[in-house]
Short mmCIF file of C-alpha atoms and ligand atoms in Angstrom, two decimals:
data_model
loop_
_atom_site.label_atom_id
_atom_site.label_comp_id
_atom_site.label_asym_id
_atom_site.label_seq_id
_atom_site.Cartn_x
_atom_site.Cartn_y
_atom_site.Cartn_z
CA MET A 1 14.55 28.29 0.03
CA GLU A 2 16.36 25.87 2.30
CA GLN A 3 20.08 25.53 1.64
CA LEU A 4 21.60 22.23 2.77
CA LEU A 5 25.32 21.83 3.44
CA ASN A 6 27.97 19.13 3.43
CA LEU A 7 29.33 17.81 6.71
CA ILE A 8 33.11 17.59 6.40
CA ASP A 9 35.51 17.38 9.31
CA GLY A 10 32.77 18.37 11.73
CA THR A 11 31.77 21.56 9.91
CA LEU A 12 28.79 22.29 7.71
CA ARG A 13 29.91 23.86 4.46
CA PRO A 14 28.95 24.41 0.83
CA ALA A 15 30.71 22.68 -2.05
CA THR A 16 34.24 23.89 -2.77
CA GLY A 17 33.19 24.73 -6.31
CA GLY A 18 30.28 26.84 -5.03
CA GLY A 19 27.62 25.17 -7.22
CA TRP A 20 24.14 24.16 -6.14
CA LEU A 21 21.54 21.64 -7.27
CA ASP A 22 17.76 21.97 -6.91
CA VAL A 23 15.74 19.57 -4.77
CA HIS A 24 12.06 19.03 -5.61
CA ALA A 25 9.09 18.10 -3.45
CA PRO A 26 7.36 15.23 -5.27
CA ALA A 27 3.97 16.16 -3.76
CA THR A 28 3.94 19.51 -5.55
CA GLY A 29 6.64 19.14 -8.20
CA GLN A 30 8.16 22.39 -6.90
CA VAL A 31 11.77 23.17 -5.96
CA TYR A 32 12.05 23.72 -2.22
CA ALA A 33 15.73 23.33 -1.36
CA ARG A 34 19.25 23.34 -2.77
CA ILE A 35 22.16 21.01 -2.09
CA PRO A 36 25.86 21.56 -2.71
CA ASP A 37 26.92 20.37 -6.17
CA SER A 38 30.01 18.75 -4.68
CA ASP A 39 32.87 17.17 -6.56
CA GLU A 40 36.10 15.26 -6.14
CA SER A 41 37.73 18.02 -4.09
CA ASP A 42 34.98 17.79 -1.45
CA VAL A 43 35.37 14.02 -1.35
CA ASN A 44 39.14 14.38 -1.00
CA ALA A 45 38.71 16.77 1.93
CA ALA A 46 36.30 14.33 3.58
CA VAL A 47 38.66 11.39 3.09
CA GLU A 48 41.56 13.34 4.62
CA ALA A 49 39.40 14.31 7.60
CA ALA A 50 38.20 10.74 8.03
CA HIS A 51 41.75 9.36 8.05
CA ARG A 52 42.80 11.97 10.62
CA ALA A 53 39.84 11.04 12.82
CA PHE A 54 40.21 7.27 12.52
CA PRO A 55 42.86 6.45 15.18
CA ALA A 56 41.00 8.25 17.97
CA TRP A 57 37.57 6.89 16.92
CA ASN A 58 38.92 3.37 16.77
CA SER A 59 40.67 3.63 20.11
CA LEU A 60 37.53 4.98 21.74
CA GLY A 61 36.62 1.30 21.89
CA ARG A 62 33.32 -0.48 21.42
CA GLU A 63 31.65 1.00 24.51
CA GLY A 64 32.73 4.52 23.69
CA ARG A 65 31.49 4.32 20.11
CA SER A 66 28.33 2.61 21.24
CA ASP A 67 27.56 5.52 23.61
CA VAL A 68 27.93 8.06 20.81
CA LEU A 69 25.71 6.12 18.41
CA LEU A 70 23.06 5.61 21.07
CA LYS A 71 23.10 9.34 21.70
CA LEU A 72 22.63 9.98 17.99
CA ALA A 73 19.68 7.58 17.96
CA GLN A 74 18.15 9.41 20.92
CA LEU A 75 18.57 12.80 19.25
CA ILE A 76 16.75 11.55 16.15
CA GLU A 77 13.99 10.19 18.34
CA ASP A 78 13.71 13.49 20.20
CA ASP A 79 13.20 15.17 16.81
CA LEU A 80 11.00 12.44 15.37
CA GLU A 81 8.35 14.69 13.87
CA GLY A 82 10.95 16.92 12.24
CA PHE A 83 12.55 13.91 10.56
CA VAL A 84 9.17 12.45 9.63
CA SER A 85 7.96 15.58 7.90
CA ASP A 86 11.30 16.10 6.10
CA GLU A 87 11.27 12.51 4.84
CA SER A 88 7.74 12.77 3.55
CA ARG A 89 8.32 16.14 1.89
CA ASP A 90 11.55 15.04 0.26
CA ASN A 91 10.40 11.65 -1.01
CA GLY A 92 6.65 12.08 -1.51
CA LYS A 93 5.83 9.14 0.76
CA PRO A 94 2.88 9.34 3.15
CA LEU A 95 3.75 11.06 6.40
CA SER A 96 2.17 8.13 8.22
CA LEU A 97 4.59 5.71 6.54
CA ALA A 98 7.63 7.82 7.44
CA ARG A 99 6.34 7.94 11.03
CA ARG A 100 5.59 4.22 11.21
CA VAL A 101 8.54 2.80 9.26
CA ASP A 102 11.30 5.05 7.93
CA ILE A 103 12.37 7.10 10.92
CA PRO A 104 11.78 4.47 13.63
CA ARG A 105 13.87 2.11 11.56
CA ALA A 106 16.68 4.65 11.20
CA ILE A 107 16.70 5.00 14.99
CA ALA A 108 16.62 1.21 15.33
CA ASN A 109 19.58 0.88 12.95
CA PHE A 110 21.73 3.02 15.22
CA ARG A 111 20.54 1.28 18.39
CA PHE A 112 20.93 -2.16 16.87
CA PHE A 113 24.52 -1.71 15.68
CA ALA A 114 25.51 0.35 18.75
CA THR A 115 24.65 -2.69 20.84
CA ALA A 116 25.53 -5.42 18.33
CA ILE A 117 29.15 -4.29 18.35
CA LEU A 118 29.29 -4.98 22.08
CA HIS A 119 28.44 -8.62 21.38
CA PHE A 120 30.40 -9.07 18.14
CA PRO A 121 32.42 -12.22 18.76
CA SER A 122 35.73 -13.34 17.38
CA GLU A 123 36.31 -17.02 16.79
CA ALA A 124 39.06 -19.27 18.10
CA HIS A 125 40.24 -22.53 16.51
CA VAL A 126 42.29 -24.76 18.73
CA MET A 127 44.55 -27.34 17.01
CA ASP A 128 44.89 -29.92 19.76
CA ASP A 129 48.50 -29.77 20.92
CA VAL A 130 49.80 -27.73 17.99
CA ALA A 131 48.54 -24.16 18.08
CA VAL A 132 45.64 -21.90 18.77
CA ASN A 133 44.18 -19.56 16.16
CA TYR A 134 42.02 -16.59 16.86
CA THR A 135 40.32 -14.23 14.46
CA ASP A 136 41.08 -10.60 15.07
CA ARG A 137 38.57 -8.32 13.31
CA GLN A 138 39.71 -4.74 12.95
CA PRO A 139 38.17 -1.77 11.16
CA PHE A 140 40.00 -0.88 7.96
CA GLY A 141 39.85 2.92 8.28
CA VAL A 142 37.46 4.70 5.97
CA ALA A 143 34.29 3.27 4.45
CA GLY A 144 32.34 4.70 1.50
CA CYS A 145 28.55 4.49 1.81
CA ILE A 146 26.26 5.39 -1.10
CA SER A 147 22.50 5.20 -0.68
CA PRO A 148 19.33 5.65 -2.77
CA TRP A 149 16.15 7.71 -2.59
CA ASN A 150 13.42 5.20 -1.84
CA LEU A 151 13.99 4.78 1.93
CA PRO A 152 16.37 7.69 2.40
CA LEU A 153 17.34 7.78 6.09
CA TYR A 154 16.48 4.10 6.66
CA LEU A 155 19.02 2.86 4.08
CA PHE A 156 21.57 5.59 4.77
CA THR A 157 21.77 4.61 8.45
CA TRP A 158 21.65 0.89 7.60
CA LYS A 159 25.15 1.43 6.18
CA ILE A 160 26.72 4.11 8.29
CA ALA A 161 25.65 2.64 11.66
CA PRO A 162 27.55 -0.68 11.27
CA ALA A 163 30.51 1.08 9.62
CA LEU A 164 30.86 3.49 12.55
CA ALA A 165 30.13 0.90 15.23
CA ALA A 166 32.88 -1.31 13.84
CA GLY A 167 35.34 1.57 14.29
CA ASN A 168 35.61 3.01 10.81
CA CYS A 169 35.15 6.59 9.78
CA VAL A 170 32.71 7.20 6.95
CA VAL A 171 32.39 9.23 3.79
CA ALA A 172 28.73 8.96 2.86
CA LYS A 173 26.61 10.16 -0.03
CA PRO A 174 22.83 10.23 0.24
CA SER A 175 20.79 10.36 -2.94
CA GLU A 176 20.73 13.81 -4.50
CA ILE A 177 17.00 13.29 -5.00
CA THR A 178 16.29 12.90 -1.25
CA PRO A 179 19.07 14.60 0.75
CA LEU A 180 17.00 16.22 3.49
CA THR A 181 17.05 13.75 6.38
CA ALA A 182 20.75 12.98 5.90
CA TYR A 183 21.33 16.72 6.23
CA ARG A 184 19.15 16.86 9.34
CA LEU A 185 21.23 14.01 10.76
CA SER A 186 24.44 15.92 10.04
CA THR A 187 23.19 18.81 12.18
CA LEU A 188 22.94 16.46 15.19
CA CYS A 189 26.39 14.89 15.01
CA ASP A 190 28.20 17.50 17.07
CA LYS A 191 25.61 17.37 19.84
CA ALA A 192 25.80 13.57 19.91
CA GLY A 193 29.55 13.76 20.41
CA VAL A 194 30.55 12.39 16.99
CA PRO A 195 34.13 13.67 16.69
CA PRO A 196 34.95 15.83 13.63
CA GLY A 197 35.81 13.74 10.56
CA VAL A 198 34.24 10.53 11.86
CA LEU A 199 31.10 10.93 9.76
CA ASN A 200 31.29 13.01 6.60
CA ILE A 201 28.21 13.55 4.45
CA ILE A 202 28.73 14.84 0.93
CA HIS A 203 25.80 15.91 -1.23
CA GLY A 204 25.78 15.93 -5.00
CA LEU A 205 25.43 13.87 -8.15
CA GLY A 206 26.20 10.18 -8.43
CA PRO A 207 28.56 10.40 -11.39
CA LYS A 208 30.54 13.14 -9.58
CA VAL A 209 30.45 12.50 -5.82
CA GLY A 210 29.54 8.80 -5.91
CA ALA A 211 32.13 8.12 -8.59
CA ALA A 212 34.82 10.01 -6.63
CA ILE A 213 34.07 7.95 -3.50
CA THR A 214 34.15 4.72 -5.53
CA ALA A 215 37.48 5.55 -7.19
CA HIS A 216 39.23 7.04 -4.16
CA PRO A 217 42.36 4.99 -3.43
CA ARG A 218 42.10 5.57 0.34
CA ILE A 219 38.56 4.19 0.65
CA PRO A 220 39.04 0.41 0.69
CA ALA A 221 35.37 -0.59 0.97
CA ILE A 222 32.15 0.56 -0.67
CA SER A 223 28.67 -0.24 0.54
CA PHE A 224 26.07 0.67 -2.09
CA THR A 225 22.33 0.34 -2.47
CA GLY A 226 20.70 1.43 -5.70
CA GLY A 227 20.10 0.46 -9.31
CA THR A 228 21.74 -2.61 -10.84
CA ARG A 229 23.33 -0.57 -13.62
CA THR A 230 24.97 1.77 -11.10
CA GLY A 231 26.10 -1.26 -9.08
CA ALA A 232 27.80 -2.66 -12.19
CA GLU A 233 29.58 0.66 -12.78
CA ILE A 234 30.79 0.75 -9.18
CA ALA A 235 32.05 -2.83 -9.44
CA ARG A 236 33.81 -2.03 -12.74
CA VAL A 237 35.81 0.72 -11.04
CA ALA A 238 36.26 -0.76 -7.57
CA ALA A 239 36.96 -4.42 -8.33
CA PRO A 240 40.35 -3.85 -10.03
CA MET A 241 41.31 -1.77 -6.99
CA PHE A 242 40.49 -4.85 -4.83
CA LYS A 243 37.99 -2.95 -2.73
CA LYS A 244 35.52 -4.75 -0.55
CA LEU A 245 32.08 -4.39 -2.10
CA SER A 246 28.61 -4.75 -0.72
CA LEU A 247 26.07 -4.16 -3.49
CA GLU A 248 22.36 -4.25 -2.77
CA LEU A 249 20.67 -3.78 -6.10
CA GLY A 250 17.33 -4.16 -7.81
CA GLY A 251 14.66 -6.80 -7.63
CA LYS A 252 11.75 -8.24 -9.58
CA ASN A 253 10.29 -10.12 -6.69
CA PRO A 254 7.72 -12.88 -7.15
CA VAL A 255 4.76 -13.51 -4.85
CA LEU A 256 3.67 -17.16 -5.07
CA VAL A 257 0.05 -17.65 -4.09
CA PHE A 258 -0.99 -21.28 -3.64
CA ALA A 259 -4.66 -22.27 -3.46
CA ASP A 260 -4.23 -23.66 0.06
CA CYS A 261 -3.21 -20.31 1.59
CA ASP A 262 -5.14 -18.19 4.09
CA PHE A 263 -6.84 -16.14 1.38
CA ASP A 264 -7.81 -13.12 3.47
CA ALA A 265 -4.42 -12.70 5.12
CA MET A 266 -2.73 -13.17 1.75
CA LEU A 267 -4.94 -10.59 0.06
CA LYS A 268 -4.40 -7.96 2.70
CA THR A 269 -0.64 -8.38 2.77
CA THR A 270 -0.32 -8.65 -1.01
CA VAL A 271 -1.91 -5.22 -1.40
CA ARG A 272 0.75 -3.92 1.00
CA SER A 273 3.64 -5.81 -0.58
CA SER A 274 2.65 -4.39 -3.96
CA PHE A 275 2.05 -0.74 -3.19
CA THR A 276 3.75 0.32 0.06
CA ASN A 277 5.88 3.40 -0.62
CA GLN A 278 4.26 3.60 -4.08
CA GLY A 279 5.95 0.28 -4.90
CA GLN A 280 9.37 1.89 -4.52
CA ILE A 281 10.92 -0.67 -2.19
CA CYS A 282 13.40 -3.18 -3.52
CA LEU A 283 11.46 -5.80 -1.48
CA CYS A 284 8.03 -5.11 -2.99
CA GLY A 285 6.47 -8.05 -4.78
CA SER A 286 5.97 -7.01 -8.38
CA ARG A 287 5.08 -10.33 -10.08
CA ILE A 288 2.10 -12.01 -8.47
CA LEU A 289 1.87 -15.69 -9.44
CA VAL A 290 -1.45 -17.30 -8.56
CA GLU A 291 -2.52 -20.94 -8.70
CA ARG A 292 -5.03 -21.23 -11.52
CA SER A 293 -7.82 -22.70 -9.39
CA ILE A 294 -8.07 -19.42 -7.42
CA TYR A 295 -6.83 -17.04 -10.12
CA ALA A 296 -10.24 -15.55 -11.02
CA ARG A 297 -11.22 -15.15 -7.38
CA PHE A 298 -7.89 -13.53 -6.57
CA ARG A 299 -7.99 -11.16 -9.55
CA GLU A 300 -11.45 -9.91 -8.68
CA ALA A 301 -10.78 -9.42 -4.97
CA PHE A 302 -7.33 -7.91 -5.50
CA VAL A 303 -8.41 -5.43 -8.15
CA GLU A 304 -11.34 -4.35 -6.01
CA ARG A 305 -9.01 -3.63 -3.08
CA VAL A 306 -6.46 -1.86 -5.23
CA LYS A 307 -9.13 0.38 -6.75
CA ALA A 308 -10.10 1.39 -3.21
CA LEU A 309 -6.59 2.63 -2.37
CA ARG A 310 -6.45 6.40 -2.08
CA VAL A 311 -3.71 8.31 -3.86
CA GLY A 312 -3.42 11.71 -2.26
CA ASP A 313 -1.71 14.36 -0.24
CA PRO A 314 1.16 12.62 1.59
CA SER A 315 0.53 14.73 4.68
CA GLN A 316 -2.99 13.31 5.13
CA ASP A 317 -3.50 10.08 7.07
CA SER A 318 -6.24 9.18 4.61
CA SER A 319 -3.70 8.74 1.77
CA ASP A 320 -2.55 5.19 1.12
CA LEU A 321 -0.15 6.25 -1.62
CA GLY A 322 1.69 9.55 -1.99
CA ALA A 323 3.77 10.77 -4.92
CA VAL A 324 6.53 8.90 -6.70
CA VAL A 325 9.95 10.38 -6.21
CA SER A 326 10.58 12.41 -9.39
CA ARG A 327 9.14 13.43 -12.72
CA ASP A 328 11.72 11.24 -14.50
CA HIS A 329 10.73 8.29 -12.38
CA MET A 330 7.03 8.88 -12.97
CA GLU A 331 7.65 8.95 -16.70
CA LYS A 332 9.74 5.80 -16.50
CA VAL A 333 7.01 3.94 -14.60
CA LEU A 334 4.23 5.12 -16.95
CA GLY A 335 6.48 4.16 -19.87
CA TYR A 336 6.42 0.59 -18.54
CA VAL A 337 2.61 0.64 -18.55
CA ASP A 338 2.70 1.57 -22.24
CA LEU A 339 5.28 -1.14 -22.82
CA ALA A 340 3.06 -3.70 -21.09
CA LYS A 341 0.17 -2.79 -23.39
CA SER A 342 2.40 -3.13 -26.43
CA GLU A 343 3.46 -6.55 -25.13
CA GLY A 344 -0.18 -7.66 -25.07
CA GLY A 345 -0.98 -6.82 -21.45
CA THR A 346 -4.36 -5.68 -20.16
CA VAL A 347 -4.49 -2.96 -17.52
CA LEU A 348 -7.04 -4.13 -14.94
CA CYS A 349 -6.86 -0.91 -12.94
CA GLY A 350 -4.76 2.26 -12.73
CA GLY A 351 -2.16 2.72 -15.44
CA HIS A 352 -2.29 6.52 -15.45
CA ARG A 353 -1.08 9.66 -13.72
CA VAL A 354 -3.34 11.07 -11.02
CA GLU A 355 -3.87 14.83 -11.01
CA LEU A 356 -4.68 16.25 -7.59
CA ASP A 357 -6.06 19.69 -6.83
CA GLY A 358 -4.56 23.00 -5.83
CA ALA A 359 -0.90 23.05 -4.76
CA LEU A 360 -0.61 19.32 -5.51
CA LYS A 361 -1.70 19.69 -9.13
CA SER A 362 1.83 19.39 -10.51
CA GLY A 363 2.82 16.56 -8.14
CA TRP A 364 3.95 13.17 -9.42
CA TYR A 365 1.16 10.74 -8.60
CA ILE A 366 0.40 7.39 -10.23
CA ALA A 367 -2.71 5.27 -9.74
CA PRO A 368 -1.88 1.80 -8.39
CA THR A 369 -1.77 -0.44 -11.41
CA VAL A 370 -2.50 -4.12 -12.00
CA ILE A 371 -1.66 -5.74 -15.34
CA GLU A 372 -2.37 -9.22 -16.66
CA GLY A 373 -1.68 -11.02 -19.89
CA VAL A 374 2.07 -10.44 -20.16
CA GLY A 375 4.21 -13.53 -20.45
CA PRO A 376 7.20 -14.29 -18.22
CA GLU A 377 9.69 -13.42 -20.96
CA CYS A 378 8.25 -9.95 -21.64
CA ARG A 379 10.26 -6.92 -20.55
CA THR A 380 7.39 -5.97 -18.25
CA ASN A 381 8.06 -9.17 -16.29
CA GLN A 382 11.84 -9.01 -16.60
CA GLU A 383 12.83 -5.44 -15.78
CA GLU A 384 12.56 -3.59 -12.50
CA ILE A 385 9.78 -0.99 -12.73
CA PHE A 386 10.09 0.19 -9.12
CA GLY A 387 6.69 1.85 -8.97
CA PRO A 388 3.05 1.10 -8.15
CA VAL A 389 2.73 -1.51 -10.89
CA VAL A 390 2.27 -5.27 -10.51
CA THR A 391 1.54 -8.06 -12.95
CA LEU A 392 -0.56 -11.20 -12.47
CA GLN A 393 0.27 -14.60 -13.93
CA PRO A 394 -1.52 -17.91 -13.33
CA PHE A 395 0.30 -21.21 -12.73
CA ASP A 396 -0.85 -24.82 -12.73
CA ASP A 397 1.49 -26.53 -10.30
CA GLU A 398 4.42 -25.98 -7.97
CA ALA A 399 7.03 -26.68 -10.63
CA GLN A 400 5.58 -24.06 -12.93
CA ALA A 401 5.29 -21.57 -10.06
CA LEU A 402 8.99 -22.02 -9.32
CA ALA A 403 9.98 -21.77 -12.97
CA LEU A 404 8.09 -18.48 -13.27
CA ALA A 405 9.44 -17.18 -9.97
CA ASN A 406 13.05 -17.86 -10.97
CA ALA A 407 12.70 -16.63 -14.55
CA THR A 408 14.33 -13.21 -14.16
CA PRO A 409 17.92 -12.01 -13.82
CA TYR A 410 17.09 -10.79 -10.29
CA GLY A 411 16.96 -12.67 -7.00
CA LEU A 412 16.35 -10.40 -4.04
CA ALA A 413 13.17 -11.35 -2.18
CA SER A 414 10.21 -13.65 -2.67
CA VAL A 415 6.95 -14.22 -0.87
CA VAL A 416 5.20 -17.59 -0.57
CA TRP A 417 1.58 -18.06 0.51
CA THR A 418 0.68 -21.62 1.47
CA SER A 419 -0.49 -23.62 4.48
CA ASP A 420 1.44 -26.74 3.45
CA VAL A 421 4.54 -27.04 5.64
CA GLN A 422 6.31 -29.49 3.33
CA ARG A 423 5.77 -27.19 0.40
CA THR A 424 7.12 -24.27 2.40
CA HIS A 425 10.47 -26.01 2.78
CA ARG A 426 10.63 -27.27 -0.80
CA VAL A 427 9.74 -23.95 -2.35
CA ALA A 428 11.88 -21.84 -0.01
CA ARG A 429 14.92 -23.96 -0.89
CA ALA A 430 14.29 -23.83 -4.63
CA LEU A 431 13.68 -20.10 -4.91
CA GLN A 432 16.62 -18.15 -6.27
CA ALA A 433 16.48 -15.32 -3.76
CA GLY A 434 18.36 -13.97 -0.77
CA ILE A 435 15.18 -13.51 1.24
CA VAL A 436 12.04 -15.68 1.39
CA TRP A 437 8.98 -14.58 3.36
CA VAL A 438 6.37 -17.26 4.03
CA ASN A 439 2.86 -16.08 4.84
CA CYS A 440 4.17 -12.60 5.63
CA TRP A 441 6.08 -9.70 4.10
CA MET A 442 8.61 -7.16 5.39
CA VAL A 443 8.90 -8.82 8.77
CA ARG A 444 12.46 -7.76 9.57
CA ASP A 445 14.82 -9.00 12.25
CA LEU A 446 17.96 -6.87 11.95
CA ARG A 447 20.15 -9.85 12.88
CA THR A 448 19.30 -11.73 9.68
CA PRO A 449 21.41 -11.67 6.51
CA PHE A 450 19.98 -9.22 3.99
CA GLY A 451 20.79 -9.16 0.28
CA GLY A 452 20.23 -10.83 -3.04
CA VAL A 453 21.57 -13.26 -5.62
CA LYS A 454 22.09 -12.93 -9.38
CA GLN A 455 21.75 -9.30 -10.49
CA SER A 456 20.25 -8.29 -7.15
CA GLY A 457 23.67 -7.91 -5.66
CA VAL A 458 26.76 -9.16 -3.94
CA GLY A 459 27.26 -9.65 -0.22
CA ARG A 460 24.92 -9.44 2.71
CA GLU A 461 24.00 -6.64 5.08
CA GLY A 462 22.49 -6.91 8.56
CA GLY A 463 23.69 -8.27 11.89
CA VAL A 464 27.02 -10.00 12.02
CA GLU A 465 27.29 -9.92 8.21
CA ALA A 466 27.48 -6.12 8.23
CA LEU A 467 30.01 -6.03 11.06
CA ARG A 468 32.13 -8.56 9.20
CA PHE A 469 31.92 -6.49 6.03
CA PHE A 470 33.08 -3.39 7.86
CA THR A 471 36.09 -5.16 9.43
CA GLU A 472 39.06 -7.12 8.13
CA ALA A 473 39.58 -10.58 9.56
CA LYS A 474 43.11 -11.48 10.55
CA ASN A 475 44.00 -14.98 11.70
CA VAL A 476 46.56 -15.05 14.50
CA CYS A 477 48.14 -18.47 14.94
CA ILE A 478 50.09 -19.05 18.17
CA LYS A 479 52.11 -22.21 18.67
CA LEU A 480 51.28 -24.03 21.85
O1 LIG B 501 19.46 4.90 -8.74
P1 LIG B 501 20.99 5.05 -8.72
P2 LIG B 501 18.43 5.77 -9.55
C1 LIG B 501 16.51 1.09 -9.08
C2 LIG B 501 15.15 1.43 -9.62
C3 LIG B 501 15.35 2.76 -10.20
C4 LIG B 501 16.74 2.60 -10.78
C5 LIG B 501 17.49 3.86 -10.97
O2 LIG B 501 14.80 0.54 -10.63
O3 LIG B 501 14.41 3.09 -11.19
O4 LIG B 501 17.42 1.84 -9.83
O5 LIG B 501 17.35 4.68 -9.85
C6 LIG B 501 24.44 7.15 -6.72
N1 LIG B 501 28.90 6.04 -8.97
N2 LIG B 501 16.68 1.40 -7.69
O6 LIG B 501 18.93 6.25 -10.85
O7 LIG B 501 21.43 5.96 -9.81
C7 LIG B 501 23.24 8.07 -6.70
O8 LIG B 501 23.65 9.41 -6.63
C8 LIG B 501 28.57 6.03 -7.68
C9 LIG B 501 16.65 0.28 -6.82
O9 LIG B 501 17.97 6.82 -8.64
O10 LIG B 501 21.56 3.70 -8.67
C10 LIG B 501 22.50 7.59 -5.48
O11 LIG B 501 23.10 8.11 -4.30
N3 LIG B 501 27.35 6.35 -7.23
C11 LIG B 501 16.97 0.61 -5.47
C12 LIG B 501 22.73 6.07 -5.54
O12 LIG B 501 23.88 5.89 -6.37
C13 LIG B 501 26.41 6.67 -8.14
C14 LIG B 501 16.91 1.95 -4.95
C15 LIG B 501 21.57 5.29 -6.14
O13 LIG B 501 21.22 5.85 -7.36
C16 LIG B 501 26.69 6.68 -9.51
C17 LIG B 501 16.99 2.98 -5.95
C18 LIG B 501 28.02 6.35 -9.93
N4 LIG B 501 28.38 6.32 -11.21
C19 LIG B 501 16.85 2.66 -7.26
N5 LIG B 501 25.57 7.02 -10.18
C20 LIG B 501 17.01 -0.46 -4.45
N6 LIG B 501 17.45 -1.64 -4.80
O14 LIG B 501 16.67 -0.23 -3.30
C21 LIG B 501 24.62 7.22 -9.26
N7 LIG B 501 25.12 7.03 -8.02
#
């Protein structure tokens, strides 16, 4: 049984309280590791270490910090297959996906922010003959980073890389459901030259470790990705303490398919945008809205393709979908299929657990599921399911497509399929979303602002936005 440890002040150690939590492999349903069941005292020790480390880390300067982060990126790359297999085992995702997306992106996050900080500008505002202002952006000390289980190392590094590059020290908590790659990262920090206390990684439960990070008076900023309900709880605690907050929360993303689109390209990408990572990406399109004139054609072609997807052993390249992340999550997702039926929906394919053979028999697999016949106001079309489940709804014109697209409390991403340039602009402007993809999905430039509106979150990550979040702006006004 693997035993993972916290990284505090440069040393790997168990929780102060001595407790442990089990970690399961979704592919088999079996326990394969334990993490420290940490609490407030571990967070306090990490915060103390981070504050001690801050002055030296900050004064290392941009180039110095950049060198360390680039070294960390290289060490992950040197151990690519180790990270890939850990990520797949821990999360249940296909090994091929971890190799193609998750780990390369984690490496890219470090490289991107290690170099972005070198080019991070400050602004100057000259007042003719009166004065000159310049904006000094300094790190604030210690940042709290809390990340989820769906893209474990990818989202963990998406937060800690800009925080560290900007000159802060970090107290980070990966999801207790998928702690393995964050632990693997912690074993590389010393070799990369990350000074003790600069990056602290505390394992454990959200309501204990996450809550202690959120409430800690010496952590002035929290960057969180996860469920909307958890985001609300973090805001409830942190807002009265006047902490900076970046909250990247859930989504119920629409895919708008107009009759004038490139049908084949749309079909291929819509299968991906629905079921990549078993639908457990906040950017997946879960409500597919199709212009009525091509609805029947789309339904038939889409369902045929979805039925051909293979749910199987995540370690095999032949598997399109692996396991969902936990038994609880599987039951939640299947519960939504039952709900859809009770709301009048028809399951066109999937809708059930998949039982594999041998060691995988107790794994948590769900057949990719397509549902039609549920109205926009139904819970199935309002609540985030976060699994391999999509719904289809027809629309008659652009206005109705937009009304359906905007008819949820969420506003993270949307996808538009059309060949009409004018429509592209109109629809993109009218969509209530932080991200609009036109004739593509998941094309990511790390310089772009990333985040959502409404209940999908507050603030933006990525590029300059992230570096601004992880610094405090000070205006210096000098009389001429
Ligand atoms: O996420 P949580 P869960 C959605 C998805 C999913 C639902 C719940 O719909 O079904 O959220 O998933 C930590 N204070 N998304 O329960 O609990 C927790 O330990 C501070 C969308 O797994 O939000 C973990 O590290 N932290 C999503 C992190 O928060 C707390 C990704 C996220 O866990 C805490 C994941 C607390 N009180 C789920 N409670 C996305 N948008 O990408 C928990 N945590």
